[in-house]
PDB file of C-alpha atoms in Angstrom:
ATOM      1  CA  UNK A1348      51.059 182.872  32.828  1.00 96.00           C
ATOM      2  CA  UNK A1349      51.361 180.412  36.005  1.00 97.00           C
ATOM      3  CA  UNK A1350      52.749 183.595  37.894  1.00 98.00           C
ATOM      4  CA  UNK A1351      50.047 186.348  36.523  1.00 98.00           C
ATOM      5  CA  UNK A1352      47.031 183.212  37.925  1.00 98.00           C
ATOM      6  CA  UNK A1353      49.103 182.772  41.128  1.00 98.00           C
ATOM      7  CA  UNK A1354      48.850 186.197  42.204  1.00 98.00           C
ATOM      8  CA  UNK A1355      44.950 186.638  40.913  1.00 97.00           C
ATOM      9  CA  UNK A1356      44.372 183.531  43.463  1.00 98.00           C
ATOM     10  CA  UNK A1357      45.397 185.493  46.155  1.00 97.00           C
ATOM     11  CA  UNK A1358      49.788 184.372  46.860  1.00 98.00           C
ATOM     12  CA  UNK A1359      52.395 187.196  47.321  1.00 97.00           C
ATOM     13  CA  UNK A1360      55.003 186.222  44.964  1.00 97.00           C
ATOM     14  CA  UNK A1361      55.899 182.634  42.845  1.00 98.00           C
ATOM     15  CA  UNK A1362      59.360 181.628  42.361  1.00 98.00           C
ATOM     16  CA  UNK A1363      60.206 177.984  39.855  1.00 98.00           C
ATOM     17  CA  UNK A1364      63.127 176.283  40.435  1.00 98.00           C
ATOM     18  CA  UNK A1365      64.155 172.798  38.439  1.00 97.00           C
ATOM     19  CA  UNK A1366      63.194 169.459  40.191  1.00 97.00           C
ATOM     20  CA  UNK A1367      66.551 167.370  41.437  1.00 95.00           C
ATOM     21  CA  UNK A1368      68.528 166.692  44.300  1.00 93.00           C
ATOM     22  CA  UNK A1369      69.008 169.429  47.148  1.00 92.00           C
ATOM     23  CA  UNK A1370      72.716 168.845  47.541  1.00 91.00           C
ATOM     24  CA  UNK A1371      73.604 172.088  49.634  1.00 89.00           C
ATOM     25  CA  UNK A1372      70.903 171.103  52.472  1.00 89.00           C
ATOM     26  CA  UNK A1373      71.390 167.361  52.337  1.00 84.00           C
ATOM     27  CA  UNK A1374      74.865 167.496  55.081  1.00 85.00           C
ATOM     28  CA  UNK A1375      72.691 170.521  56.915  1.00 87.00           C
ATOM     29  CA  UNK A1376      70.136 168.074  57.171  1.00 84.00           C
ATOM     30  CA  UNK A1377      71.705 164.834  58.256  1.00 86.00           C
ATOM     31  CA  UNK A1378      74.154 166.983  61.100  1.00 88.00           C
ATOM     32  CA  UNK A1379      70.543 168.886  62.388  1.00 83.00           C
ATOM     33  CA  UNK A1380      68.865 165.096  62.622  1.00 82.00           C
ATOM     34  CA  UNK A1381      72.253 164.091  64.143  1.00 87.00           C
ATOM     35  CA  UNK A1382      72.288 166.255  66.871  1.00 86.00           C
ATOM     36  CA  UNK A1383      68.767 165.531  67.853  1.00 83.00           C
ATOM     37  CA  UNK A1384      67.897 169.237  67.059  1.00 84.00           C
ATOM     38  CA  UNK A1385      64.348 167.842  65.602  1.00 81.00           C
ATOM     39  CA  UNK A1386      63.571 166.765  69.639  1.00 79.00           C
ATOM     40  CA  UNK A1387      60.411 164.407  69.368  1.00 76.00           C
ATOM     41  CA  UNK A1388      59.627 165.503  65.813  1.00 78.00           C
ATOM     42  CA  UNK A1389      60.381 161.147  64.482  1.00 72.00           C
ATOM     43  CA  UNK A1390      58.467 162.194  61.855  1.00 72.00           C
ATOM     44  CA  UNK A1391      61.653 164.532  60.840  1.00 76.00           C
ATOM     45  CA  UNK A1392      63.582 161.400  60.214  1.00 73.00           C
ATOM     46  CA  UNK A1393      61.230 159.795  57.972  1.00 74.00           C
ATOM     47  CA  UNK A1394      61.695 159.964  54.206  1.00 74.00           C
ATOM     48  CA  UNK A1395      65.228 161.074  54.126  1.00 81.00           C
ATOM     49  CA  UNK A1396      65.724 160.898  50.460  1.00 85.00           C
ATOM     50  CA  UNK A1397      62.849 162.166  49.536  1.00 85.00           C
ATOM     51  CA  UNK A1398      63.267 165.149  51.499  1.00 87.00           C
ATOM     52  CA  UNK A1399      65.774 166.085  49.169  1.00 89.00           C
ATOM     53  CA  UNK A1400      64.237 164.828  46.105  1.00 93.00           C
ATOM     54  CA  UNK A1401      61.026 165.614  45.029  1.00 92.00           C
ATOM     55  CA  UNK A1402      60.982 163.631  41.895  1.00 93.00           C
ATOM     56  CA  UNK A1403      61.011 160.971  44.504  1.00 92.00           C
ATOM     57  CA  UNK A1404      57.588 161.853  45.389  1.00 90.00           C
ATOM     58  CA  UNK A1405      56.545 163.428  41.731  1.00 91.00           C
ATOM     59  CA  UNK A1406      56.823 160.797  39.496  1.00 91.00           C
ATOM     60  CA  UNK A1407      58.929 162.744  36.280  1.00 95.00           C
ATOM     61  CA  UNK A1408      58.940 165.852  38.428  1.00 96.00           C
ATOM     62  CA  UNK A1409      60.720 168.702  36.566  1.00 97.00           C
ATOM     63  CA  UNK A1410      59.840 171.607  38.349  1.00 98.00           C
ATOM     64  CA  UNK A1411      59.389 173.269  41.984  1.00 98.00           C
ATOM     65  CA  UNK A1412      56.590 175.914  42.053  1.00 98.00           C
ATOM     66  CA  UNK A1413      57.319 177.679  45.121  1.00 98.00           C
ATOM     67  CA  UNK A1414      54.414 180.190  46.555  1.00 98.00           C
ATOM     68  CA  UNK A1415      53.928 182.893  49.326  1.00 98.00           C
ATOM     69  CA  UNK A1416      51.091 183.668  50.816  1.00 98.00           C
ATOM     70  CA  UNK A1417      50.866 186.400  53.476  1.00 98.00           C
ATOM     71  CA  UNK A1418      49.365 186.094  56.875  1.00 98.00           C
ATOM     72  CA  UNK A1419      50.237 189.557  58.555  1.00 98.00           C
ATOM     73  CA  UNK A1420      47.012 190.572  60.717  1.00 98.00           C
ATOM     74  CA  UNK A1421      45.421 194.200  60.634  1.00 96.00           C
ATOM     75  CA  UNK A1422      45.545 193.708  64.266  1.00 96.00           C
ATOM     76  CA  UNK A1423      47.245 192.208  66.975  1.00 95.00           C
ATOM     77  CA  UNK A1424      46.399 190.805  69.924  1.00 95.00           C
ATOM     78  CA  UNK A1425      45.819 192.468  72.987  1.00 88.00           C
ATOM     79  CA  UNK A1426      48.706 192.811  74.622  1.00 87.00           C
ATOM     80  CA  UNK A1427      48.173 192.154  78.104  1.00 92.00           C
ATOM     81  CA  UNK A1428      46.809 188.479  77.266  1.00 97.00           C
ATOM     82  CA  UNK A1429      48.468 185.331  76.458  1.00 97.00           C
ATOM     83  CA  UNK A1430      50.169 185.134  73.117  1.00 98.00           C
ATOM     84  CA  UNK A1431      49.320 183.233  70.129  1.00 98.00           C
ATOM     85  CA  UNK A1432      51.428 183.588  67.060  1.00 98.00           C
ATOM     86  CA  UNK A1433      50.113 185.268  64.019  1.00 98.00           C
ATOM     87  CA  UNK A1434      49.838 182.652  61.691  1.00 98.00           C
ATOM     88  CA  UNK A1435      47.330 181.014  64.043  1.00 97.00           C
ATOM     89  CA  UNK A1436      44.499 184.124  64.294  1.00 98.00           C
ATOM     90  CA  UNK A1437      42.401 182.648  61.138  1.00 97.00           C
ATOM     91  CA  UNK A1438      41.503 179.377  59.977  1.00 96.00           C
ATOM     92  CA  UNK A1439      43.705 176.538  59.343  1.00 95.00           C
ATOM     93  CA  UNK A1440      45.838 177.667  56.460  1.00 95.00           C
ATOM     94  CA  UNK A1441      46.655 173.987  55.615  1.00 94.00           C
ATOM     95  CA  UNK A1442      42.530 174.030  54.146  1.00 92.00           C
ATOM     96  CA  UNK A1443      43.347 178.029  52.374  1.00 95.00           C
ATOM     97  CA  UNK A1444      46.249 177.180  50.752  1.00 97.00           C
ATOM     98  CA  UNK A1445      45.343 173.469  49.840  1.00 95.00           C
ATOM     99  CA  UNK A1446      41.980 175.090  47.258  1.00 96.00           C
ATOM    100  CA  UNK A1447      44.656 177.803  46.295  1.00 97.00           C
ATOM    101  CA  UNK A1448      47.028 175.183  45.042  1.00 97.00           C
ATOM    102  CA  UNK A1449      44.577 172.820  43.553  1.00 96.00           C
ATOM    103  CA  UNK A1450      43.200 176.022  41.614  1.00 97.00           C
ATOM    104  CA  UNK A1451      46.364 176.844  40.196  1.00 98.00           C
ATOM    105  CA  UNK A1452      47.295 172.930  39.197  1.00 97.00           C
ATOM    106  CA  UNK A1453      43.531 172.990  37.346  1.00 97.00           C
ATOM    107  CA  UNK A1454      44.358 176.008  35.531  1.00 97.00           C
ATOM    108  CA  UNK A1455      47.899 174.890  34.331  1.00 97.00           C
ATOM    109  CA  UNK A1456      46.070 171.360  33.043  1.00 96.00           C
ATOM    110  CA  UNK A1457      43.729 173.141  31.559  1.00 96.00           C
ATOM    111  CA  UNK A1458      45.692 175.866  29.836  1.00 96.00           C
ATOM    112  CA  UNK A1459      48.850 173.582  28.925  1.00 94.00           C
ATOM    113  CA  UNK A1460      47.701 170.147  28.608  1.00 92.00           C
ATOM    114  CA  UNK A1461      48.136 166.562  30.471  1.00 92.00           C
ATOM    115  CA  UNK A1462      50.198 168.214  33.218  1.00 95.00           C
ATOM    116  CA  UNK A1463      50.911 165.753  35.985  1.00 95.00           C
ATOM    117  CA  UNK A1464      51.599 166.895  39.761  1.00 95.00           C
ATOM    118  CA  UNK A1465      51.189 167.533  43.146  1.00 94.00           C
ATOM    119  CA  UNK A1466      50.355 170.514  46.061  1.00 95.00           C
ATOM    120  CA  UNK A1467      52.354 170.562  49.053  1.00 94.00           C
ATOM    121  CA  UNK A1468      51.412 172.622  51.812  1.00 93.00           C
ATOM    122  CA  UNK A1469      53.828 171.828  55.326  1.00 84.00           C
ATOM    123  CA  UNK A1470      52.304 168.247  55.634  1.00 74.00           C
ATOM    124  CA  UNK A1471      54.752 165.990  53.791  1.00 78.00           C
ATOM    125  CA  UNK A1472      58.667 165.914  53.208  1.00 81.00           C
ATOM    126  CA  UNK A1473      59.353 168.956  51.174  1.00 90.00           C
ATOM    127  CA  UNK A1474      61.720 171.550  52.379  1.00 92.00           C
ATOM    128  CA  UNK A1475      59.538 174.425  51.621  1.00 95.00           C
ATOM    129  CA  UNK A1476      62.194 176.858  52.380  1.00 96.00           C
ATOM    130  CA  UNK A1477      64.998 175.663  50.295  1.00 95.00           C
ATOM    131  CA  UNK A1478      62.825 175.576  47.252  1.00 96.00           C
ATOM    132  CA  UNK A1479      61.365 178.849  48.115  1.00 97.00           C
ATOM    133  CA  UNK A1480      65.319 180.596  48.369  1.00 97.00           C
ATOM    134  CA  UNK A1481      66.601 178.069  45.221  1.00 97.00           C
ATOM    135  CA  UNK A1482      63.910 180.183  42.794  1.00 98.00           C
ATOM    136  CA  UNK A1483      64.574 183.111  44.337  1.00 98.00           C
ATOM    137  CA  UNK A1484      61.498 184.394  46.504  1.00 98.00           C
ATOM    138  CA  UNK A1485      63.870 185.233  49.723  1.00 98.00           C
ATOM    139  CA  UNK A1486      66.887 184.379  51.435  1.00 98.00           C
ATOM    140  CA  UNK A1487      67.481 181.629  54.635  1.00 97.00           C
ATOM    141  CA  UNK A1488      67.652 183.891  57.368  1.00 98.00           C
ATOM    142  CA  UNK A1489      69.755 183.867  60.475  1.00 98.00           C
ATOM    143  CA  UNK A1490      66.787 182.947  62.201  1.00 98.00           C
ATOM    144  CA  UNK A1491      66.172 179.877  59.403  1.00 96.00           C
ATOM    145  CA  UNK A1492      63.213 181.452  58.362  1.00 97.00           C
ATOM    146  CA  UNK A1493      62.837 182.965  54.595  1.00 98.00           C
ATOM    147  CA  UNK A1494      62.903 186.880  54.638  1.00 98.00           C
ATOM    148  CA  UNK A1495      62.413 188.636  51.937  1.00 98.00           C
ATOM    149  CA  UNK A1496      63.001 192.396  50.822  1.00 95.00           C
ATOM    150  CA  UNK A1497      60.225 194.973  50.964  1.00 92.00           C
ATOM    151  CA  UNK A1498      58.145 192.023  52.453  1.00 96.00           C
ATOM    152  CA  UNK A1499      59.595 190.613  55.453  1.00 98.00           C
ATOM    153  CA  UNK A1500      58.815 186.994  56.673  1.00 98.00           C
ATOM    154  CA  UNK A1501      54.898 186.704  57.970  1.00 98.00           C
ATOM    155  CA  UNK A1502      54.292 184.873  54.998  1.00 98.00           C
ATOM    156  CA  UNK A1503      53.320 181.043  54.559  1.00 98.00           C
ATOM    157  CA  UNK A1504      55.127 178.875  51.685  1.00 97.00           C
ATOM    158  CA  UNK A1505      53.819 176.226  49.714  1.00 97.00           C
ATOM    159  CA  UNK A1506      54.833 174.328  46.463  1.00 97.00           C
ATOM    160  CA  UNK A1507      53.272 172.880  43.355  1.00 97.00           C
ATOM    161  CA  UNK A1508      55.861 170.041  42.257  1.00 97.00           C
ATOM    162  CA  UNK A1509      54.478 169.343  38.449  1.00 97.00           C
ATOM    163  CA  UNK A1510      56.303 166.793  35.429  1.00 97.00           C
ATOM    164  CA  UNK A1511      56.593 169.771  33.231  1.00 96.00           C
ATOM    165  CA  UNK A1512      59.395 172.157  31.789  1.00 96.00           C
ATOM    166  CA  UNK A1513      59.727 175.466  32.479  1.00 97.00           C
ATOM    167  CA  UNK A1514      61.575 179.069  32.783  1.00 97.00           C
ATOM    168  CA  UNK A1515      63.649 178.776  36.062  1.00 98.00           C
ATOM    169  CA  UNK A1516      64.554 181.237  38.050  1.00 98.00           C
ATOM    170  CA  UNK A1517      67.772 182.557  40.432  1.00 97.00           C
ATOM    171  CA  UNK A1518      68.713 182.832  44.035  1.00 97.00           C
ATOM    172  CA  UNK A1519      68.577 186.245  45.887  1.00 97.00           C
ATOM    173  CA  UNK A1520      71.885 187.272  47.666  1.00 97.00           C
ATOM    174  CA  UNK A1521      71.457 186.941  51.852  1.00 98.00           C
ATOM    175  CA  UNK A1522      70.741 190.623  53.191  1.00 98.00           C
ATOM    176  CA  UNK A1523      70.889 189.549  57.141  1.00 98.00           C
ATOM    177  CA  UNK A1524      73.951 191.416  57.075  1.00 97.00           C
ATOM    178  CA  UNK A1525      76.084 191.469  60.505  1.00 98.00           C
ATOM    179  CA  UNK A1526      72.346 192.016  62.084  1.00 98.00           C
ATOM    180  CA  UNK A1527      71.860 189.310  65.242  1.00 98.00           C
ATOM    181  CA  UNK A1528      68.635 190.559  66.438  1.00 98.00           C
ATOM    182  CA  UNK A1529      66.904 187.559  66.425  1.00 98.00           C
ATOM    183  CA  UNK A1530      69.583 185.426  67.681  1.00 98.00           C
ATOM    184  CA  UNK A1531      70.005 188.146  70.568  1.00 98.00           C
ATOM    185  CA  UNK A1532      66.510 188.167  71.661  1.00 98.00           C
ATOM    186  CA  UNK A1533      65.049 184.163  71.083  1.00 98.00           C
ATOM    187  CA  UNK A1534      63.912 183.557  74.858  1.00 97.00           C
ATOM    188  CA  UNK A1535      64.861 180.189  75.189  1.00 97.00           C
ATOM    189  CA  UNK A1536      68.600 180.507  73.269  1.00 97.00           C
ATOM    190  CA  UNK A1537      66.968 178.590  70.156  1.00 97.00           C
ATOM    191  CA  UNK A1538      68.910 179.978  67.501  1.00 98.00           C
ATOM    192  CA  UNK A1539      72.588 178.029  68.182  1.00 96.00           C
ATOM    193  CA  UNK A1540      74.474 179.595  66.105  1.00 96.00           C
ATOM    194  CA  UNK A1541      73.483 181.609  62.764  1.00 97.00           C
ATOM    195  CA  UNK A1542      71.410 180.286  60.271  1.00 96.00           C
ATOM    196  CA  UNK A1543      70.691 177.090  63.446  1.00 95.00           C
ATOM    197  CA  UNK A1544      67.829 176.850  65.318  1.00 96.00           C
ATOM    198  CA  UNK A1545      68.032 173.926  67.105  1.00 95.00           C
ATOM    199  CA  UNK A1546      63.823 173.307  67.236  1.00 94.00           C
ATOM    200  CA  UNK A1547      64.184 170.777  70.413  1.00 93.00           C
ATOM    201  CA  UNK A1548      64.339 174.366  72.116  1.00 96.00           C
ATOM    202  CA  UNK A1549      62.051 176.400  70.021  1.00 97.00           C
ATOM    203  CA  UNK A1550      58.811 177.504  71.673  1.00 98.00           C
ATOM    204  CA  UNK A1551      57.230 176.732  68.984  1.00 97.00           C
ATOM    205  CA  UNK A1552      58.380 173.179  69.659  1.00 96.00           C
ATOM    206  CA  UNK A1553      56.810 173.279  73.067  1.00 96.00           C
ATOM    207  CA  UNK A1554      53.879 174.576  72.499  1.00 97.00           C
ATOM    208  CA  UNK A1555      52.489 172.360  69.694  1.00 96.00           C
ATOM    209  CA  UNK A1556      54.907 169.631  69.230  1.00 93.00           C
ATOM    210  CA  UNK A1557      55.441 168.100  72.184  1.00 94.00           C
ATOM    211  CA  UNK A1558      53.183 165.605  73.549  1.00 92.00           C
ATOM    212  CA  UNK A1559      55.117 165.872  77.347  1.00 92.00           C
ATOM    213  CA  UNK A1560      55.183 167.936  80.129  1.00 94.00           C
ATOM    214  CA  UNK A1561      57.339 170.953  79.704  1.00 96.00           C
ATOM    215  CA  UNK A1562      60.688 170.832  80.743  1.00 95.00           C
ATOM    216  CA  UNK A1563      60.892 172.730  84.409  1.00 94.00           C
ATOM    217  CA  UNK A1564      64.520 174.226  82.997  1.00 95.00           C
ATOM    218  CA  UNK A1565      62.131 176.578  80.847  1.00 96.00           C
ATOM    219  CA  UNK A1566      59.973 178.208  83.977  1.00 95.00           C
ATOM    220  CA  UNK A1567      59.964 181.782  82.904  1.00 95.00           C
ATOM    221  CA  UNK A1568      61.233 181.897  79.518  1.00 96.00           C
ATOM    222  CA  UNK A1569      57.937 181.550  77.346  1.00 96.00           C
ATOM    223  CA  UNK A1570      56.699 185.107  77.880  1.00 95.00           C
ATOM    224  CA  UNK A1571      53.153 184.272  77.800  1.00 97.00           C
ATOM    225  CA  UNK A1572      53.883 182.649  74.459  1.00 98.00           C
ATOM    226  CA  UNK A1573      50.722 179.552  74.470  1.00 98.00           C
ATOM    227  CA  UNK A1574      50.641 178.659  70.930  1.00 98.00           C
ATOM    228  CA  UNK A1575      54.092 179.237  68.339  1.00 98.00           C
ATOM    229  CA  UNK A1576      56.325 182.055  68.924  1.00 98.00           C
ATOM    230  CA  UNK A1577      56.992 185.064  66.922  1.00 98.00           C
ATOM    231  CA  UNK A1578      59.778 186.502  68.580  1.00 98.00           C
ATOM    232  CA  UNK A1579      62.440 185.988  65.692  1.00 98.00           C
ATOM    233  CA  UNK A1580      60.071 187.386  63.132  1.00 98.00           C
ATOM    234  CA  UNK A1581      59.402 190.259  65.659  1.00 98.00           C
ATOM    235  CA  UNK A1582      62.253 191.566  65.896  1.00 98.00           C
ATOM    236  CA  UNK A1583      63.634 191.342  62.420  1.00 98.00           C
ATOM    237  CA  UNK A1584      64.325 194.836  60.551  1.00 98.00           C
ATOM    238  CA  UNK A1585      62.849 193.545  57.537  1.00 98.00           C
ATOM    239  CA  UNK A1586      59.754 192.956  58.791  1.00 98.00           C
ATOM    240  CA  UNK A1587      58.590 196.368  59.279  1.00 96.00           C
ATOM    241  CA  UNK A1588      57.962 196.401  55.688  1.00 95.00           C
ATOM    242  CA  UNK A1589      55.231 193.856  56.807  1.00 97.00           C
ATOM    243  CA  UNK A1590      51.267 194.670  55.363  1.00 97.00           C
ATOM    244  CA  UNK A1591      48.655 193.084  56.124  1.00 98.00           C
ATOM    245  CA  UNK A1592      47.073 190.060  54.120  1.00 98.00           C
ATOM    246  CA  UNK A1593      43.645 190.171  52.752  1.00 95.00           C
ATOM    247  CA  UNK A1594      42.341 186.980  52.699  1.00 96.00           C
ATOM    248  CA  UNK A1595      39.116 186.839  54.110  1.00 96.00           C
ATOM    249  CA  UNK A1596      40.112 182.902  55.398  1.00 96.00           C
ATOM    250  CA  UNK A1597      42.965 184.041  57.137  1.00 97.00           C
ATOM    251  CA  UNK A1598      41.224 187.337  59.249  1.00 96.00           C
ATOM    252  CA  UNK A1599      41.445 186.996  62.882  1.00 97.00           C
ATOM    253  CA  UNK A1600      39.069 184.725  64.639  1.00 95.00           C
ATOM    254  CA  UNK A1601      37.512 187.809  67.414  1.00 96.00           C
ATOM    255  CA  UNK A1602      38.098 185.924  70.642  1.00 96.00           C
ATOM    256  CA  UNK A1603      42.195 185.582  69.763  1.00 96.00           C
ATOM    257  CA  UNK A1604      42.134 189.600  69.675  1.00 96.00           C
ATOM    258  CA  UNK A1605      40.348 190.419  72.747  1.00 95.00           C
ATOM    259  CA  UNK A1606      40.510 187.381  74.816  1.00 96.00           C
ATOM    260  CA  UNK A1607      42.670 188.247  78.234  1.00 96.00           C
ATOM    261  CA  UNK A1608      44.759 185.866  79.916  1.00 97.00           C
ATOM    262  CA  UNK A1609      41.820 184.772  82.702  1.00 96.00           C
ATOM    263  CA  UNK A1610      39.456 184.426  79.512  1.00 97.00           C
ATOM    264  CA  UNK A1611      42.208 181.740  78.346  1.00 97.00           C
ATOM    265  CA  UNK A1612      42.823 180.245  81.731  1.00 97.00           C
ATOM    266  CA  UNK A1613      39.103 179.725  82.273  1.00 97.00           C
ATOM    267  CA  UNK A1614      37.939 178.534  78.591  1.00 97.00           C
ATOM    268  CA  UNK A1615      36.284 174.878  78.443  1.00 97.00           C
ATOM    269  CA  UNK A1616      36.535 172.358  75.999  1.00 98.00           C
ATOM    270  CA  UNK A1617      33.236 173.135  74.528  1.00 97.00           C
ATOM    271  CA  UNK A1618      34.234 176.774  74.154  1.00 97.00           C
ATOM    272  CA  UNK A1619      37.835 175.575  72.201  1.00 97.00           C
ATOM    273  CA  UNK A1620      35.865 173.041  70.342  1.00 97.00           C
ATOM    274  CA  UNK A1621      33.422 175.315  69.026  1.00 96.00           C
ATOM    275  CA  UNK A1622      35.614 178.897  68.613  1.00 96.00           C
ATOM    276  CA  UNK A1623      38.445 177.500  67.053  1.00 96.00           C
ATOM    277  CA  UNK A1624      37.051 174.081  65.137  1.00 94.00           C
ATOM    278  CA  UNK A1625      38.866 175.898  62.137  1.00 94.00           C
ATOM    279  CA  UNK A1626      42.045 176.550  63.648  1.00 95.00           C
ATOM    280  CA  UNK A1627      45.549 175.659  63.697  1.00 94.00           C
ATOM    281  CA  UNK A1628      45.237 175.853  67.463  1.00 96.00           C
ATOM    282  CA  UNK A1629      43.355 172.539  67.148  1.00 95.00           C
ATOM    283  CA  UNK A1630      46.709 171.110  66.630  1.00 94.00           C
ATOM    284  CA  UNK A1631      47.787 171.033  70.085  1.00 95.00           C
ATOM    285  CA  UNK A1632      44.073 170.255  71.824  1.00 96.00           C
ATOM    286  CA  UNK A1633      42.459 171.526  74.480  1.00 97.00           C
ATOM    287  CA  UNK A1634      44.780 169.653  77.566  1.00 97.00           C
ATOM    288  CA  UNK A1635      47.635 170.494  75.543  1.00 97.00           C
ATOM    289  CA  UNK A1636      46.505 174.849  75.195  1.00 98.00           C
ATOM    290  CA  UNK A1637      45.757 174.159  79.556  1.00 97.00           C
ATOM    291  CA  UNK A1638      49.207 172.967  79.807  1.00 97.00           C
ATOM    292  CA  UNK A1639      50.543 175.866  78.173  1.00 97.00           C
ATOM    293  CA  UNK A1640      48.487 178.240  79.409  1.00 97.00           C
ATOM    294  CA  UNK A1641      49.300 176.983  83.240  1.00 96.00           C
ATOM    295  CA  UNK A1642      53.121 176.419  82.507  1.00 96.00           C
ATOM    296  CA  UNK A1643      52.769 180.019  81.624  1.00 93.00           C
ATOM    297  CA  UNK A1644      50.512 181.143  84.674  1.00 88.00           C
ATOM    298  CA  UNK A1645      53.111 179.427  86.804  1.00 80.00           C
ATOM    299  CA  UNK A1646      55.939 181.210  85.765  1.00 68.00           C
TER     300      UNK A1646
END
């Protein structure tokens, strides 16, 4: 019943897994923190324990609904411009996902009873992608992120954690394979080692994350990448089972399509303010998209 309403709000798939502690990732964890791999991300070091226990932050948590929803565009950008990854064309999927969620924790109380619980979408200590591979909706790629067959990656996850009982299910096997295409082409030698991505390299990292100037080492290697990166996901032979999404929220905002790269290097604040108010690019500002733009322009 929870799956058959997931899918009529709109998410790809919905995988349950039973609440408790996350002992496989726990060492991953603590060696990735270790080795400073989380760069200025502090915010990675906070809430240790309940990173790996969500009935730490459910109180009688029992179960782990795990969601998909897919982001893949009808269209890409133009291709002579300045790149912005995909999951950035539309508005802010935090706000989408967040009234998806909600819908689906109203229905449960409503159909089942005094159901206590919580949505998560990417803005508090859950690791999304564990619980999305423990109740089998994909595998942890080479590239860290979740693929999944006949689907691919492009694809945002998001979790219900709720005090009730239910059916659980399995773990997919890994199809990666011997395959090291995205560890072959990541521009800025991200992915360390399989299944690593040390994100104090990631352009992703750059781009939005950090607050600094950009490290001179990495004149060059962006590829006109000014917000995210989507190389990984790119080149990845599952994704060419990729479709696009149809969620009306989530369709391109027009200027990221057919902007070119002096359109970016000449918009104003007032014209970021007021085209992208509703997007994820708001997360890095307007002196932080210059900075990448000109770090880009530069190389």
């Amino acid at each position: 019943m929870i799956k058959a309403e997931s899918k009529r709000l709109g998410f790809l798939s919905c995988g349950i897994s039973k609440a408790g502690f996350l002992e496989e990732e726990a060492p991953r964890l603590e060696t990735w923190l270790n080795q400073n791999m989380n760069g200025q991300m502090s915010y990675m070091e906070n809430h240790f324990d309940k990173r790996l226990n969500p009935t730490l932050l459910v109180d009688g948590a029992k179960s782990v609904i795990s969601l998909l929803l897919n982001y893949y565009p009808a269209e890409l950008q133009n291709q002579e411009s300045y790149k912005i990854s995909k999951y950035a064309y539309g508005q802010d999927y935090h706000h989408v996902i967040k009234e998806k969620l909600n819908e689906l924790l109203n229905f449960i109380q409503t159909e089942i009873g005094e159901v206590s619980g919580r949505a998560f979408v990417d803005s508090a200590p859950v690791l999304d992608k564990a619980w999305a591979a423990k109740s089998g909706l994909g595998w942890m790629g080479k590239n860290s992120n979740l693929i999944t067959q006949k689907i691919g990656s492009f694809y945002f996850i998001a979790e219900l954690i709720v005090d009730l009982d239910l059916a659980y299910d399995t773990p997919t096997t890994d199809h990666c394979g011997s395959c090291t295409a995205c560890i072959d082409s990541c521009p800025t030698e991200a992915i360390v080692a399989p299944y690593v991505v040390d994100g104090s390299k990631c352009i992703s990292y750059f781009t939005i994350e950090l607050k600094d100037n950009l490290p001179q080492e990495m004149k060059g290697k962006f590829d006109d990448w000014i917000f995210g990166c989507d190389v990984c996901q790119d080149v990845c032979p599952w994704n060419r089972f990729s479709k696009p999404h149809n969620e009306p929220l989530l369709r391109a905002t027009p200027e990221i399509l057919s902007y070119s790269k002096s359109d970016w290097e000449e918009i104003t604040n007032d014209t970021f303010q007021k085209v992208f108010k509703n997007s994820a690019l708001k997360r890095t500002k307007y002196e932080g998209l210059l900075r990448n733009i000109n770090f880009s322009k530069e190389s």
